[in-house]
Every structure is written in C-alpha cells, then in structure tokens.
mmCIF file of C-alpha atoms and ligand atoms in Angstrom:
data_model
loop_
_atom_site.group_PDB
_atom_site.id
_atom_site.type_symbol
_atom_site.label_atom_id
_atom_site.label_comp_id
_atom_site.label_asym_id
_atom_site.label_seq_id
_atom_site.Cartn_x
_atom_site.Cartn_y
_atom_site.Cartn_z
ATOM 1 C CA MET A 1 15.492 26.767 -54.365
ATOM 2 C CA THR A 2 17.381 29.296 -52.377
ATOM 3 C CA SER A 3 15.430 30.900 -48.979
ATOM 4 C CA LEU A 4 15.487 33.662 -51.331
ATOM 5 C CA ASN A 5 13.826 32.539 -54.864
ATOM 6 C CA LEU A 6 11.122 30.179 -52.676
ATOM 7 C CA GLU A 7 9.991 33.672 -50.623
ATOM 8 C CA ALA A 8 9.833 35.547 -54.191
ATOM 9 C CA LEU A 9 8.105 32.578 -55.854
ATOM 10 C CA PHE A 10 5.703 32.093 -52.474
ATOM 11 C CA GLN A 11 4.208 36.253 -52.371
ATOM 12 C CA SER A 12 3.707 36.174 -56.102
ATOM 13 C CA LYS A 13 1.503 33.002 -55.645
ATOM 14 C CA ILE A 14 -0.313 35.383 -52.482
ATOM 15 C CA ASP A 15 0.318 38.456 -55.203
ATOM 16 C CA GLU A 16 -1.572 36.474 -57.258
ATOM 17 C CA GLU A 17 -4.414 35.545 -55.874
ATOM 18 C CA ILE A 18 -3.595 31.841 -56.040
ATOM 19 C CA LYS A 19 -4.375 29.897 -52.360
ATOM 20 C CA ILE A 20 -1.192 28.770 -49.996
ATOM 21 C CA GLU A 21 -2.242 25.139 -49.678
ATOM 22 C CA PRO A 22 -0.865 23.107 -46.065
ATOM 23 C CA LYS A 23 2.178 20.722 -49.100
ATOM 24 C CA ASP A 24 3.581 24.294 -50.610
ATOM 25 C CA TRP A 25 5.750 26.009 -49.465
ATOM 26 C CA MET A 26 5.587 28.934 -46.655
ATOM 27 C CA PRO A 27 7.463 31.033 -44.895
ATOM 28 C CA ASP A 28 8.087 30.060 -40.715
ATOM 29 C CA ALA A 29 6.540 33.614 -39.709
ATOM 30 C CA TYR A 30 3.552 33.234 -42.018
ATOM 31 C CA ARG A 31 2.443 29.895 -40.986
ATOM 32 C CA LYS A 32 3.116 30.893 -36.913
ATOM 33 C CA THR A 33 0.706 34.477 -37.631
ATOM 34 C CA LEU A 34 -2.532 31.664 -38.907
ATOM 35 C CA ILE A 35 -1.717 28.449 -35.718
ATOM 36 C CA ARG A 36 -1.309 31.782 -34.093
ATOM 37 C CA GLN A 37 -4.535 34.181 -35.651
ATOM 38 C CA ILE A 38 -6.684 30.262 -36.726
ATOM 39 C CA SER A 39 -6.014 29.335 -32.654
ATOM 40 C CA GLN A 40 -7.141 32.014 -31.419
ATOM 41 C CA HIS A 41 -10.231 32.514 -33.238
ATOM 42 C CA ALA A 42 -10.802 28.440 -32.491
ATOM 43 C CA HIS A 43 -10.585 28.888 -29.087
ATOM 44 C CA SER A 44 -12.663 32.199 -28.720
ATOM 45 C CA GLU A 45 -15.616 29.870 -30.880
ATOM 46 C CA ILE A 46 -15.728 26.855 -28.242
ATOM 47 C CA VAL A 47 -15.705 29.370 -24.062
ATOM 48 C CA GLY A 48 -18.442 31.959 -26.924
ATOM 49 C CA MET A 49 -20.408 28.888 -27.001
ATOM 50 C CA LEU A 50 -20.015 29.909 -22.803
ATOM 51 C CA PRO A 51 -21.634 33.149 -22.594
ATOM 52 C CA GLU A 52 -25.124 31.809 -24.498
ATOM 53 C CA GLY A 53 -25.409 28.277 -23.253
ATOM 54 C CA ASN A 54 -25.827 29.229 -19.759
ATOM 55 C CA TRP A 55 -29.504 30.786 -21.148
ATOM 56 C CA ILE A 56 -30.582 27.390 -23.142
ATOM 57 C CA THR A 57 -32.057 26.059 -19.971
ATOM 58 C CA ARG A 58 -34.075 29.129 -19.566
ATOM 59 C CA ALA A 59 -34.925 30.302 -23.274
ATOM 60 C CA PRO A 60 -38.361 31.605 -22.359
ATOM 61 C CA SER A 61 -39.998 29.041 -24.864
ATOM 62 C CA LEU A 62 -39.590 24.991 -26.969
ATOM 63 C CA ARG A 63 -38.784 27.343 -30.537
ATOM 64 C CA ARG A 64 -35.893 29.321 -28.878
ATOM 65 C CA LYS A 65 -34.599 26.635 -27.367
ATOM 66 C CA LEU A 66 -34.282 24.615 -30.045
ATOM 67 C CA ILE A 67 -33.128 27.783 -31.791
ATOM 68 C CA LEU A 68 -30.228 28.813 -29.495
ATOM 69 C CA LEU A 69 -28.630 25.005 -29.361
ATOM 70 C CA ALA A 70 -28.528 25.013 -32.934
ATOM 71 C CA LYS A 71 -26.482 28.146 -32.244
ATOM 72 C CA VAL A 72 -24.182 26.856 -29.757
ATOM 73 C CA GLN A 73 -23.926 23.828 -31.152
ATOM 74 C CA ASP A 74 -22.925 25.325 -34.047
ATOM 75 C CA GLU A 75 -20.425 27.804 -32.527
ATOM 76 C CA ALA A 76 -18.628 24.041 -30.969
ATOM 77 C CA GLY A 77 -18.620 22.767 -35.029
ATOM 78 C CA HIS A 78 -16.894 26.389 -35.969
ATOM 79 C CA GLY A 79 -14.179 25.236 -32.921
ATOM 80 C CA LEU A 80 -13.784 21.835 -34.812
ATOM 81 C CA TYR A 81 -13.451 23.097 -38.149
ATOM 82 C CA LEU A 82 -10.863 25.124 -36.977
ATOM 83 C CA TYR A 83 -8.632 23.154 -34.876
ATOM 84 C CA SER A 84 -8.811 21.300 -38.205
ATOM 85 C CA ALA A 85 -7.198 24.552 -39.647
ATOM 86 C CA ALA A 86 -4.675 24.964 -37.314
ATOM 87 C CA GLU A 87 -3.885 21.324 -37.517
ATOM 88 C CA THR A 88 -3.647 21.173 -41.660
ATOM 89 C CA LEU A 89 0.016 23.503 -40.403
ATOM 90 C CA GLY A 90 2.251 21.539 -38.121
ATOM 91 C CA ALA A 91 -0.344 21.833 -35.042
ATOM 92 C CA ASN A 92 -1.008 19.969 -32.549
ATOM 93 C CA ARG A 93 -4.690 19.900 -31.498
ATOM 94 C CA ASP A 94 -4.459 18.692 -28.243
ATOM 95 C CA ASP A 95 -1.499 21.457 -27.427
ATOM 96 C CA LEU A 96 -3.480 24.455 -28.067
ATOM 97 C CA VAL A 97 -6.024 22.294 -26.322
ATOM 98 C CA GLN A 98 -3.560 22.480 -23.279
ATOM 99 C CA GLN A 99 -2.292 26.276 -23.812
ATOM 100 C CA LEU A 100 -6.560 27.473 -23.251
ATOM 101 C CA LEU A 101 -6.966 25.411 -20.291
ATOM 102 C CA ALA A 102 -3.347 27.296 -19.121
ATOM 103 C CA GLY A 103 -4.606 30.347 -19.677
ATOM 104 C CA LYS A 104 -1.757 31.200 -21.690
ATOM 105 C CA ALA A 105 -3.758 31.700 -25.381
ATOM 106 C CA LYS A 106 -5.775 34.420 -26.562
ATOM 107 C CA TYR A 107 -9.449 34.275 -27.268
ATOM 108 C CA SER A 108 -12.336 36.744 -28.293
ATOM 109 C CA SER A 109 -12.340 39.544 -25.532
ATOM 110 C CA ILE A 110 -15.935 39.938 -26.207
ATOM 111 C CA PHE A 111 -16.703 36.600 -24.095
ATOM 112 C CA ASN A 112 -15.427 37.701 -20.646
ATOM 113 C CA TYR A 113 -18.325 39.515 -20.072
ATOM 114 C CA PRO A 114 -21.623 38.474 -18.269
ATOM 115 C CA THR A 115 -24.870 37.530 -19.873
ATOM 116 C CA LEU A 116 -27.286 38.658 -17.402
ATOM 117 C CA ASN A 117 -31.069 38.460 -18.633
ATOM 118 C CA TRP A 118 -32.984 37.415 -21.709
ATOM 119 C CA ALA A 119 -31.877 40.342 -24.164
ATOM 120 C CA ASP A 120 -28.685 39.605 -23.583
ATOM 121 C CA LEU A 121 -28.527 36.889 -25.890
ATOM 122 C CA GLY A 122 -30.479 39.133 -28.721
ATOM 123 C CA ALA A 123 -27.686 41.282 -28.066
ATOM 124 C CA ILE A 124 -24.697 39.067 -29.067
ATOM 125 C CA GLY A 125 -26.610 37.328 -32.107
ATOM 126 C CA TRP A 126 -27.545 40.851 -33.538
ATOM 127 C CA LEU A 127 -23.637 42.824 -32.722
ATOM 128 C CA VAL A 128 -21.662 40.458 -31.750
ATOM 129 C CA ASP A 129 -22.289 37.781 -34.712
ATOM 130 C CA GLY A 130 -22.948 40.800 -36.459
ATOM 131 C CA ALA A 131 -19.196 41.920 -35.601
ATOM 132 C CA ALA A 132 -17.479 37.929 -36.537
ATOM 133 C CA ILE A 133 -19.535 38.374 -39.878
ATOM 134 C CA MET A 134 -18.043 41.251 -40.440
ATOM 135 C CA ASN A 135 -14.710 40.236 -40.258
ATOM 136 C CA GLN A 136 -15.325 36.382 -41.413
ATOM 137 C CA VAL A 137 -16.434 37.432 -44.771
ATOM 138 C CA MET A 138 -13.245 38.928 -45.546
ATOM 139 C CA LEU A 139 -11.361 36.205 -44.296
ATOM 140 C CA THR A 140 -13.165 33.762 -46.904
ATOM 141 C CA ARG A 141 -11.128 35.324 -49.389
ATOM 142 C CA THR A 142 -7.985 34.561 -46.771
ATOM 143 C CA SER A 143 -4.541 33.066 -48.191
ATOM 144 C CA TYR A 144 -4.593 30.114 -46.285
ATOM 145 C CA GLY A 145 -7.285 27.707 -49.251
ATOM 146 C CA PRO A 146 -8.202 25.443 -45.692
ATOM 147 C CA TYR A 147 -8.356 28.773 -43.801
ATOM 148 C CA ALA A 148 -10.691 30.491 -46.307
ATOM 149 C CA ARG A 149 -12.899 27.308 -47.325
ATOM 150 C CA ALA A 150 -13.338 26.694 -43.496
ATOM 151 C CA MET A 151 -14.789 30.440 -43.007
ATOM 152 C CA VAL A 152 -16.929 29.910 -45.755
ATOM 153 C CA ARG A 153 -19.727 27.340 -44.032
ATOM 154 C CA ILE A 154 -18.755 29.124 -41.363
ATOM 155 C CA CYS A 155 -20.389 32.945 -42.367
ATOM 156 C CA LYS A 156 -23.380 31.236 -44.143
ATOM 157 C CA GLU A 157 -23.880 30.107 -40.097
ATOM 158 C CA GLU A 158 -22.755 33.503 -38.417
ATOM 159 C CA SER A 159 -25.427 35.106 -40.365
ATOM 160 C CA PHE A 160 -28.256 32.456 -39.138
ATOM 161 C CA HIS A 161 -26.625 33.643 -35.918
ATOM 162 C CA GLN A 162 -27.144 37.298 -36.690
ATOM 163 C CA ARG A 163 -30.661 37.422 -37.709
ATOM 164 C CA GLN A 164 -32.164 35.313 -34.598
ATOM 165 C CA GLY A 165 -30.284 37.985 -32.186
ATOM 166 C CA TYR A 166 -31.858 40.968 -34.778
ATOM 167 C CA GLU A 167 -35.837 38.920 -34.633
ATOM 168 C CA ILE A 168 -34.695 38.607 -30.370
ATOM 169 C CA MET A 169 -33.826 42.346 -30.667
ATOM 170 C CA ILE A 170 -37.139 43.277 -32.807
ATOM 171 C CA ALA A 171 -39.600 40.651 -30.683
ATOM 172 C CA MET A 172 -37.742 42.909 -27.119
ATOM 173 C CA ALA A 173 -38.060 46.578 -28.529
ATOM 174 C CA ASN A 174 -41.772 46.624 -29.468
ATOM 175 C CA GLY A 175 -43.085 44.336 -26.036
ATOM 176 C CA SER A 176 -44.447 46.453 -22.998
ATOM 177 C CA PRO A 177 -41.984 49.260 -22.130
ATOM 178 C CA GLU A 178 -40.180 46.858 -19.375
ATOM 179 C CA GLN A 179 -38.623 44.369 -23.189
ATOM 180 C CA LYS A 180 -38.202 47.392 -24.551
ATOM 181 C CA ALA A 181 -36.278 48.934 -21.390
ATOM 182 C CA MET A 182 -34.568 45.292 -21.339
ATOM 183 C CA ALA A 183 -33.581 45.894 -25.435
ATOM 184 C CA GLN A 184 -31.831 49.309 -24.945
ATOM 185 C CA ASP A 185 -29.718 47.681 -21.474
ATOM 186 C CA SER A 186 -28.225 45.035 -23.778
ATOM 187 C CA LEU A 187 -27.619 47.551 -26.839
ATOM 188 C CA ASN A 188 -25.913 49.855 -24.200
ATOM 189 C CA ARG A 189 -24.225 46.608 -22.396
ATOM 190 C CA TRP A 190 -22.611 45.061 -25.281
ATOM 191 C CA TRP A 191 -21.981 48.558 -27.601
ATOM 192 C CA TRP A 192 -19.108 49.201 -26.230
ATOM 193 C CA PRO A 193 -17.686 45.650 -25.859
ATOM 194 C CA SER A 194 -18.474 44.693 -29.173
ATOM 195 C CA LEU A 195 -16.544 47.278 -30.881
ATOM 196 C CA MET A 196 -13.340 45.804 -29.201
ATOM 197 C CA MET A 197 -13.706 42.735 -30.971
ATOM 198 C CA PHE A 198 -12.598 44.499 -34.336
ATOM 199 C CA GLY A 199 -8.752 44.449 -32.366
ATOM 200 C CA PRO A 200 -6.693 47.891 -31.128
ATOM 201 C CA HIS A 201 -6.524 50.358 -33.754
ATOM 202 C CA ASP A 202 -4.250 49.821 -37.215
ATOM 203 C CA SER A 203 -1.718 52.058 -35.093
ATOM 204 C CA GLU A 204 -1.136 49.656 -32.876
ATOM 205 C CA SER A 205 -1.229 45.994 -34.792
ATOM 206 C CA THR A 206 1.622 44.454 -34.343
ATOM 207 C CA HIS A 207 0.516 41.647 -36.861
ATOM 208 C CA SER A 208 -1.932 43.787 -39.040
ATOM 209 C CA ASP A 209 1.137 45.586 -41.554
ATOM 210 C CA GLN A 210 2.504 41.706 -41.931
ATOM 211 C CA ALA A 211 -1.011 39.488 -42.034
ATOM 212 C CA MET A 212 -2.457 43.141 -45.118
ATOM 213 C CA LYS A 213 1.052 41.829 -47.353
ATOM 214 C CA TRP A 214 0.107 38.164 -46.966
ATOM 215 C CA LYS A 215 -3.796 38.763 -47.386
ATOM 216 C CA ILE A 216 -4.287 37.071 -44.428
ATOM 217 C CA LYS A 217 -6.000 39.956 -43.728
ATOM 218 C CA ARG A 218 -7.420 41.891 -46.016
ATOM 219 C CA LYS A 219 -9.016 44.823 -44.145
ATOM 220 C CA SER A 220 -7.554 46.556 -41.707
ATOM 221 C CA ASN A 221 -8.879 46.301 -37.893
ATOM 222 C CA ASP A 222 -10.193 49.571 -38.254
ATOM 223 C CA GLU A 223 -11.545 49.497 -42.112
ATOM 224 C CA LEU A 224 -13.421 46.828 -40.200
ATOM 225 C CA ARG A 225 -15.269 48.352 -37.300
ATOM 226 C CA GLN A 226 -16.089 51.665 -39.268
ATOM 227 C CA GLN A 227 -18.065 49.906 -41.662
ATOM 228 C CA PHE A 228 -19.516 47.258 -38.960
ATOM 229 C CA VAL A 229 -21.297 50.983 -37.482
ATOM 230 C CA ASP A 230 -21.558 52.584 -41.071
ATOM 231 C CA VAL A 231 -24.332 48.599 -41.118
ATOM 232 C CA THR A 232 -25.194 48.624 -37.504
ATOM 233 C CA VAL A 233 -26.749 52.512 -36.779
ATOM 234 C CA PRO A 234 -29.594 51.660 -38.898
ATOM 235 C CA GLN A 235 -30.471 48.423 -37.567
ATOM 236 C CA ALA A 236 -30.480 50.103 -34.571
ATOM 237 C CA GLU A 237 -33.042 53.243 -35.619
ATOM 238 C CA TYR A 238 -34.898 50.447 -36.744
ATOM 239 C CA LEU A 239 -35.395 49.021 -33.443
ATOM 240 C CA GLY A 240 -36.014 52.789 -31.573
ATOM 241 C CA LEU A 241 -32.614 52.223 -30.211
ATOM 242 C CA THR A 242 -30.438 54.432 -28.602
ATOM 243 C CA ILE A 243 -26.807 53.807 -28.991
ATOM 244 C CA PRO A 244 -24.867 55.040 -26.484
ATOM 245 C CA ASP A 245 -22.045 57.274 -27.913
ATOM 246 C CA THR A 246 -22.894 60.653 -27.220
ATOM 247 C CA LYS A 247 -20.167 61.122 -30.246
ATOM 248 C CA LEU A 248 -21.703 59.350 -33.158
ATOM 249 C CA ARG A 249 -22.850 61.063 -35.696
ATOM 250 C CA TRP A 250 -23.564 60.946 -39.562
ATOM 251 C CA ASN A 251 -19.783 62.429 -41.460
ATOM 252 C CA GLU A 252 -21.281 63.476 -44.721
ATOM 253 C CA ALA A 253 -17.931 64.583 -45.717
ATOM 254 C CA ARG A 254 -16.477 60.897 -44.822
ATOM 255 C CA GLY A 255 -19.704 59.341 -46.246
ATOM 256 C CA HIS A 256 -18.744 57.169 -42.161
ATOM 257 C CA TYR A 257 -20.468 57.869 -38.772
ATOM 258 C CA ASP A 258 -17.876 59.133 -36.621
ATOM 259 C CA PHE A 259 -17.891 57.700 -33.212
ATOM 260 C CA GLY A 260 -16.369 57.946 -29.479
ATOM 261 C CA GLU A 261 -13.560 56.529 -28.592
ATOM 262 C CA ILE A 262 -12.997 52.782 -27.453
ATOM 263 C CA ASP A 263 -11.905 52.105 -23.381
ATOM 264 C CA TRP A 264 -8.506 51.157 -24.505
ATOM 265 C CA GLU A 265 -8.070 49.964 -20.565
ATOM 266 C CA GLU A 266 -10.919 47.923 -20.618
ATOM 267 C CA PHE A 267 -9.842 46.203 -23.560
ATOM 268 C CA TRP A 268 -6.173 45.484 -22.582
ATOM 269 C CA SER A 269 -7.692 44.881 -18.746
ATOM 270 C CA VAL A 270 -10.518 41.943 -20.324
ATOM 271 C CA VAL A 271 -7.320 40.623 -23.052
ATOM 272 C CA LYS A 272 -4.239 40.528 -19.746
ATOM 273 C CA GLY A 273 -7.438 38.220 -17.928
ATOM 274 C CA ASN A 274 -9.080 41.256 -16.486
ATOM 275 C CA GLY A 275 -12.625 40.791 -17.490
ATOM 276 C CA PRO A 276 -15.092 40.026 -15.393
ATOM 277 C CA CYS A 277 -16.083 36.748 -16.523
ATOM 278 C CA ASN A 278 -12.637 36.183 -17.166
ATOM 279 C CA LYS A 279 -11.065 33.308 -14.767
ATOM 280 C CA GLN A 280 -15.023 32.261 -14.595
ATOM 281 C CA ARG A 281 -15.269 31.133 -18.322
ATOM 282 C CA LEU A 282 -11.546 29.418 -17.982
ATOM 283 C CA LYS A 283 -12.775 27.204 -14.759
ATOM 284 C CA ALA A 284 -15.715 26.018 -17.223
ATOM 285 C CA ARG A 285 -14.045 24.874 -19.966
ATOM 286 C CA ILE A 286 -10.981 23.826 -18.024
ATOM 287 C CA LYS A 287 -14.355 21.433 -15.716
ATOM 288 C CA ALA A 288 -15.669 20.706 -19.535
ATOM 289 C CA TYR A 289 -11.546 19.069 -21.037
ATOM 290 C CA GLU A 290 -11.624 17.137 -17.316
ATOM 291 C CA ASP A 291 -14.950 15.103 -17.710
ATOM 292 C CA GLY A 292 -14.436 15.076 -21.288
ATOM 293 C CA ALA A 293 -11.555 12.228 -19.994
ATOM 294 C CA TRP A 294 -13.580 9.578 -20.407
ATOM 295 C CA VAL A 295 -15.119 10.432 -23.622
ATOM 296 C CA ARG A 296 -11.030 10.703 -25.272
ATOM 297 C CA GLU A 297 -10.302 7.728 -23.350
ATOM 298 C CA ALA A 298 -13.224 5.328 -25.264
ATOM 299 C CA ALA A 299 -12.383 6.934 -28.638
ATOM 300 C CA VAL A 300 -8.549 6.311 -28.445
ATOM 301 C CA ALA A 301 -9.666 2.533 -26.554
ATOM 302 C CA HIS A 302 -11.565 2.312 -29.523
ATOM 303 C CA ALA A 303 -9.042 2.584 -32.776
ATOM 304 C CA ALA A 304 -6.450 0.910 -30.945
ATOM 305 C CA LYS A 305 -9.106 -2.643 -30.469
ATOM 306 C CA LYS A 306 -10.515 -1.780 -34.134
ATOM 307 C CA GLU A 307 -6.478 -1.747 -35.129
ATOM 308 C CA GLN A 308 -5.935 -5.111 -33.493
ATOM 309 C CA ASP A 309 -8.936 -6.751 -34.990
ATOM 310 C CA LYS A 310 -7.592 -5.525 -38.139
ATOM 311 C CA LEU A 311 -3.866 -7.479 -37.395
ATOM 312 C CA PRO A 312 -3.590 -11.451 -38.231
ATOM 313 C CA GLU A 313 -4.855 -13.687 -35.501
ATOM 314 C CA SER A 314 -1.190 -14.903 -34.619
ATOM 315 C CA SER A 315 -0.027 -11.119 -34.356
ATOM 316 C CA ALA A 316 -3.101 -10.391 -32.800
ATOM 317 C CA LYS A 317 -1.926 -12.066 -29.787
ATOM 318 C CA ALA A 318 1.459 -11.633 -30.256
ATOM 319 C CA ALA A 319 0.909 -7.817 -29.317
HETATM 320 N N1 BYC B 401 -10.027 40.658 -27.857
HETATM 321 O O1 BYC B 401 -1.594 42.688 -34.147
HETATM 322 P P1 BYC B 401 -3.686 43.342 -33.822
HETATM 323 C C1 BYC B 401 -16.211 34.029 -32.552
HETATM 324 C C2 BYC B 401 -4.422 40.480 -29.987
HETATM 325 S S1 BYC B 401 -15.938 35.710 -33.255
HETATM 326 C C3 BYC B 401 -8.763 38.967 -27.445
HETATM 327 O O2 BYC B 401 -4.069 43.686 -34.757
HETATM 328 P P2 BYC B 401 -4.307 40.220 -35.522
HETATM 329 C C4 BYC B 401 -17.233 34.373 -32.195
HETATM 330 C C5 BYC B 401 -4.041 40.121 -30.504
HETATM 331 O O3 BYC B 401 -4.526 38.562 -31.104
HETATM 332 C C6 BYC B 401 -13.837 36.791 -32.434
HETATM 333 N N2 BYC B 401 -6.887 39.575 -27.954
HETATM 334 O O4 BYC B 401 -3.709 41.116 -33.641
HETATM 335 C C7 BYC B 401 -19.082 35.240 -32.095
HETATM 336 C C8 BYC B 401 -2.744 40.141 -30.407
HETATM 337 O O5 BYC B 401 -1.912 39.432 -29.695
HETATM 338 P P3 BYC B 401 -1.157 38.182 -29.591
HETATM 339 C C9 BYC B 401 -13.267 35.867 -33.315
HETATM 340 C C10 BYC B 401 -6.885 40.469 -29.085
HETATM 341 O O6 BYC B 401 -4.877 38.838 -35.182
HETATM 342 C C11 BYC B 401 -19.912 34.714 -32.417
HETATM 343 C C12 BYC B 401 -2.914 41.384 -30.125
HETATM 344 O O7 BYC B 401 -4.139 41.271 -29.235
HETATM 345 N N3 BYC B 401 -12.868 35.672 -34.722
HETATM 346 O O8 BYC B 401 -15.506 33.977 -32.415
HETATM 347 O O9 BYC B 401 -3.817 40.694 -36.908
HETATM 348 C C13 BYC B 401 -20.658 33.440 -31.583
HETATM 349 C C14 BYC B 401 -2.928 42.703 -30.892
HETATM 350 O O10 BYC B 401 -3.874 42.712 -32.690
HETATM 351 C C15 BYC B 401 -8.543 41.501 -29.331
HETATM 352 C C16 BYC B 401 -11.287 35.625 -34.864
HETATM 353 O O11 BYC B 401 -11.610 35.642 -34.345
HETATM 354 C C17 BYC B 401 -9.669 41.026 -28.981
HETATM 355 N N4 BYC B 401 -11.160 41.778 -29.859
HETATM 356 O O12 BYC B 401 -5.251 40.977 -35.134
HETATM 357 C C18 BYC B 401 -19.366 33.378 -31.418
HETATM 358 C C19 BYC B 401 -11.522 36.323 -36.145
HETATM 359 N N5 BYC B 401 -8.068 42.228 -30.518
HETATM 360 O O13 BYC B 401 -1.932 37.119 -30.350
HETATM 361 C C20 BYC B 401 -17.865 32.864 -31.321
HETATM 362 C C21 BYC B 401 -9.747 35.943 -36.484
HETATM 363 C C22 BYC B 401 -6.790 41.773 -31.208
HETATM 364 O O14 BYC B 401 -0.029 38.838 -30.295
HETATM 365 N N6 BYC B 401 -9.107 36.533 -36.196
HETATM 366 N N7 BYC B 401 -6.555 40.631 -30.348
HETATM 367 O O15 BYC B 401 -0.359 38.058 -28.695
HETATM 368 C C23 BYC B 401 -8.575 37.891 -36.397
HETATM 369 O O16 BYC B 401 -9.153 38.559 -37.298
HETATM 370 C C24 BYC B 401 -7.336 38.934 -36.233
HETATM 371 O O17 BYC B 401 -6.968 37.866 -34.753
HETATM 372 C C25 BYC B 401 -7.731 39.969 -35.257
HETATM 373 C C26 BYC B 401 -6.868 40.568 -34.543
HETATM 374 C C27 BYC B 401 -8.638 41.141 -36.044
HETATM 375 C C28 BYC B 401 -8.883 39.487 -34.153
#
C-alpha cells in the first residue's frame, strides 16, 4: 500500500471513531504528537506530587493526612500509566525522564507555584484537579486506544481529588473569619494559574488544529477554559468566595460567563522555566531520581538473577 493510501485509511478509521492501537500504522507526526503530549502529561503528574507532598507531614488531622497521602500516591500511579502509554508508541521511558531532569521537557505550568498554607491544598484539589478533569474527560475519547483507556481510570481518581479539595474549601469557608480569609487568599492566588492550565488561546495554539483533526483533542483550549469557568463560578458562590476577576459576569446572549484576560507574559515566563518554583521542582525531581538509583539497580539485578536461574545448570555456569 502506498503511504497516501495508508494515510487515507488511517484518517478514515479516525473519522469512523475506530481507536488506533499500538501496532496499527500511523503517520510519524501523529506518533510524535502523542509522545509529546502524553509524556508532558506524565511529567505533570509526577511533578504535581511535589506541591502537595510538601503538606503530608503538616496535614491538620489524621483523616486529612490519609486522604492527602492517597491522592499523592494516585498522581504517581497516573504518571506510571502515562509513561507506559508513551512506551506503546516506541518511546523510551528513561529518555523521557532524562529530558525532564535536564529541563528540556515541558510539564504543566501550574506546578511551578508554591503551596503556602493548608488552604492551598483545598484550592488545588478544587481548581487544579477541576481543570485537569475538564481536559481529561475529553481525553477518555481520544483516538489513541492506550491513552484513552488510561484516562478512564485517571478521571475516576481525579474526581475524588476534586471532591477532597472542595470539601477542604467548604470547611475553611465556613470556619473562623481567619480560615475564610485563607480560603479567599488561596482562590486569589490559584485562579489565574488554573485558567492557564488550558494552554494558549486557540489562535496561538501550535498543535490544536492538527490534534483536533486526528481527534487527539476533541475540544479546543478556549472551549475547555470556558467550560471550566462556567462550572466553577457557581461553586465559588456556594462557598461565599469571590473570584478575583472584575470582568467576570454572566453573558445572557452567549449563555456563558465573560471573563478577563490571562496575563500571558506570566504564563510564557513560567513555561520557559522562570516561574516561582521551576528550579526547586527540578531540583527535587533530580534528587528523587538519584536517591532511587539503588532501587533501579536492585530491580535490574533481581531480573537478571531470575533469568539466570531459569537457565539449565551447565549454561548458567558458563554464563
Ligand atoms: N503548561 O499548541 P498548544 C495534571 C505548551 S493536570 C506548560 O495549545 P497542546 C495534574 C504546549 O505543550 C496537567 N506548557 O499545545 C493535576 C506547547 O509546547 P510544545 C497536565 C503548556 O498540546 C492535578 C505549547 O505550549 N494535563 O497532570 O495542543 C494533580 C503550545 O500549546 C501549557 C495534561 O497534560 C501549560 N499549561 O495543548 C496532579 C493534559 N499549555 O510541546 C497532576 C494533556 C500549553 O510545542 N495535555 N503548553 O513545546 C493536553 O491536553 C494538551 O497538551 C494541552 C496543551 C491542553 C495542555
């Protein structure tokens, strides 16, 4: 079959909603786009453990600590499913990790902001996990089978994460005046970075057009951001908190909330490595990788020993 025919067959499968599986023919650019997006997503999950992990030892009660531990462990699991999904496309996991540690790979801008107090853990669960779900529910229907299937499980866990965050916000917003002020301050600091998670405006997005044709993405960055604002505003009202945007108002004609402009200079500065915590995050990941070297070495030695034990005695001696 010629490459033109292969490409037409591939697109017709996408158009007919047939999932693309690892052994199917796919254009190189489709494979590359997926490896880029899935690995960035995996890195985000792993780096995303850091701002919250910081609070495990300082959770205000045993119950909160248990929930937070479970959540942070879930993020590690999400990273592992996603690295595995990238491997089904021929990527090498260690190469991907090395790119992250070298500061060459992107991960979500949101994780370069600091968690200053317990209310931030509420705001992260509510807003950051809320934004993540908005994007990831769409990805459960993405055209690449292993990615779509990983997303189904991830979304179930993310919705638990969102609820734990909102529950913290409910407790704080209905607590003492000081607690309510902390909740408001967290919302003030996390609102705009959460809107940035959806990426640049559609008109500035490099990959969206092609990713939508291939049904990797099914909704654009701006569509998802709007959807997130529309569901989150009533949640803030229920908490009695104010979203820090003077331009935010319901637009009857559009049937959506209008909202102000993101500070794109800040967004690109964070993406390029100059956010408040970029250097700290990479340093923590490098240390974790180095500290874990003995585990990787032990696992390799164990696997080699098992292989050797399988050999008949004479060839094992020769080896
Ligand atoms: N931060 O053409 P565009 C989570 C980059 S949730 C940094 O629109 P695309 C979690 C983009 O990579 C967060 N970089 O790109 C939650 C591209 O750069 P390159 C992770 C960003 O891919 C709670 C360039 O800007 N979720 O993990 O079509 C707890 C142009 O953008 C950002 C996912 O990764 C950003 N915010 O659309 C723990 C979901 N936005 O590659 C963990 C999967 C854009 O050309 N990913 N860039 O150098 C996606 O859905 C899409 O990749 C995006 C961007 C919507 C994020």
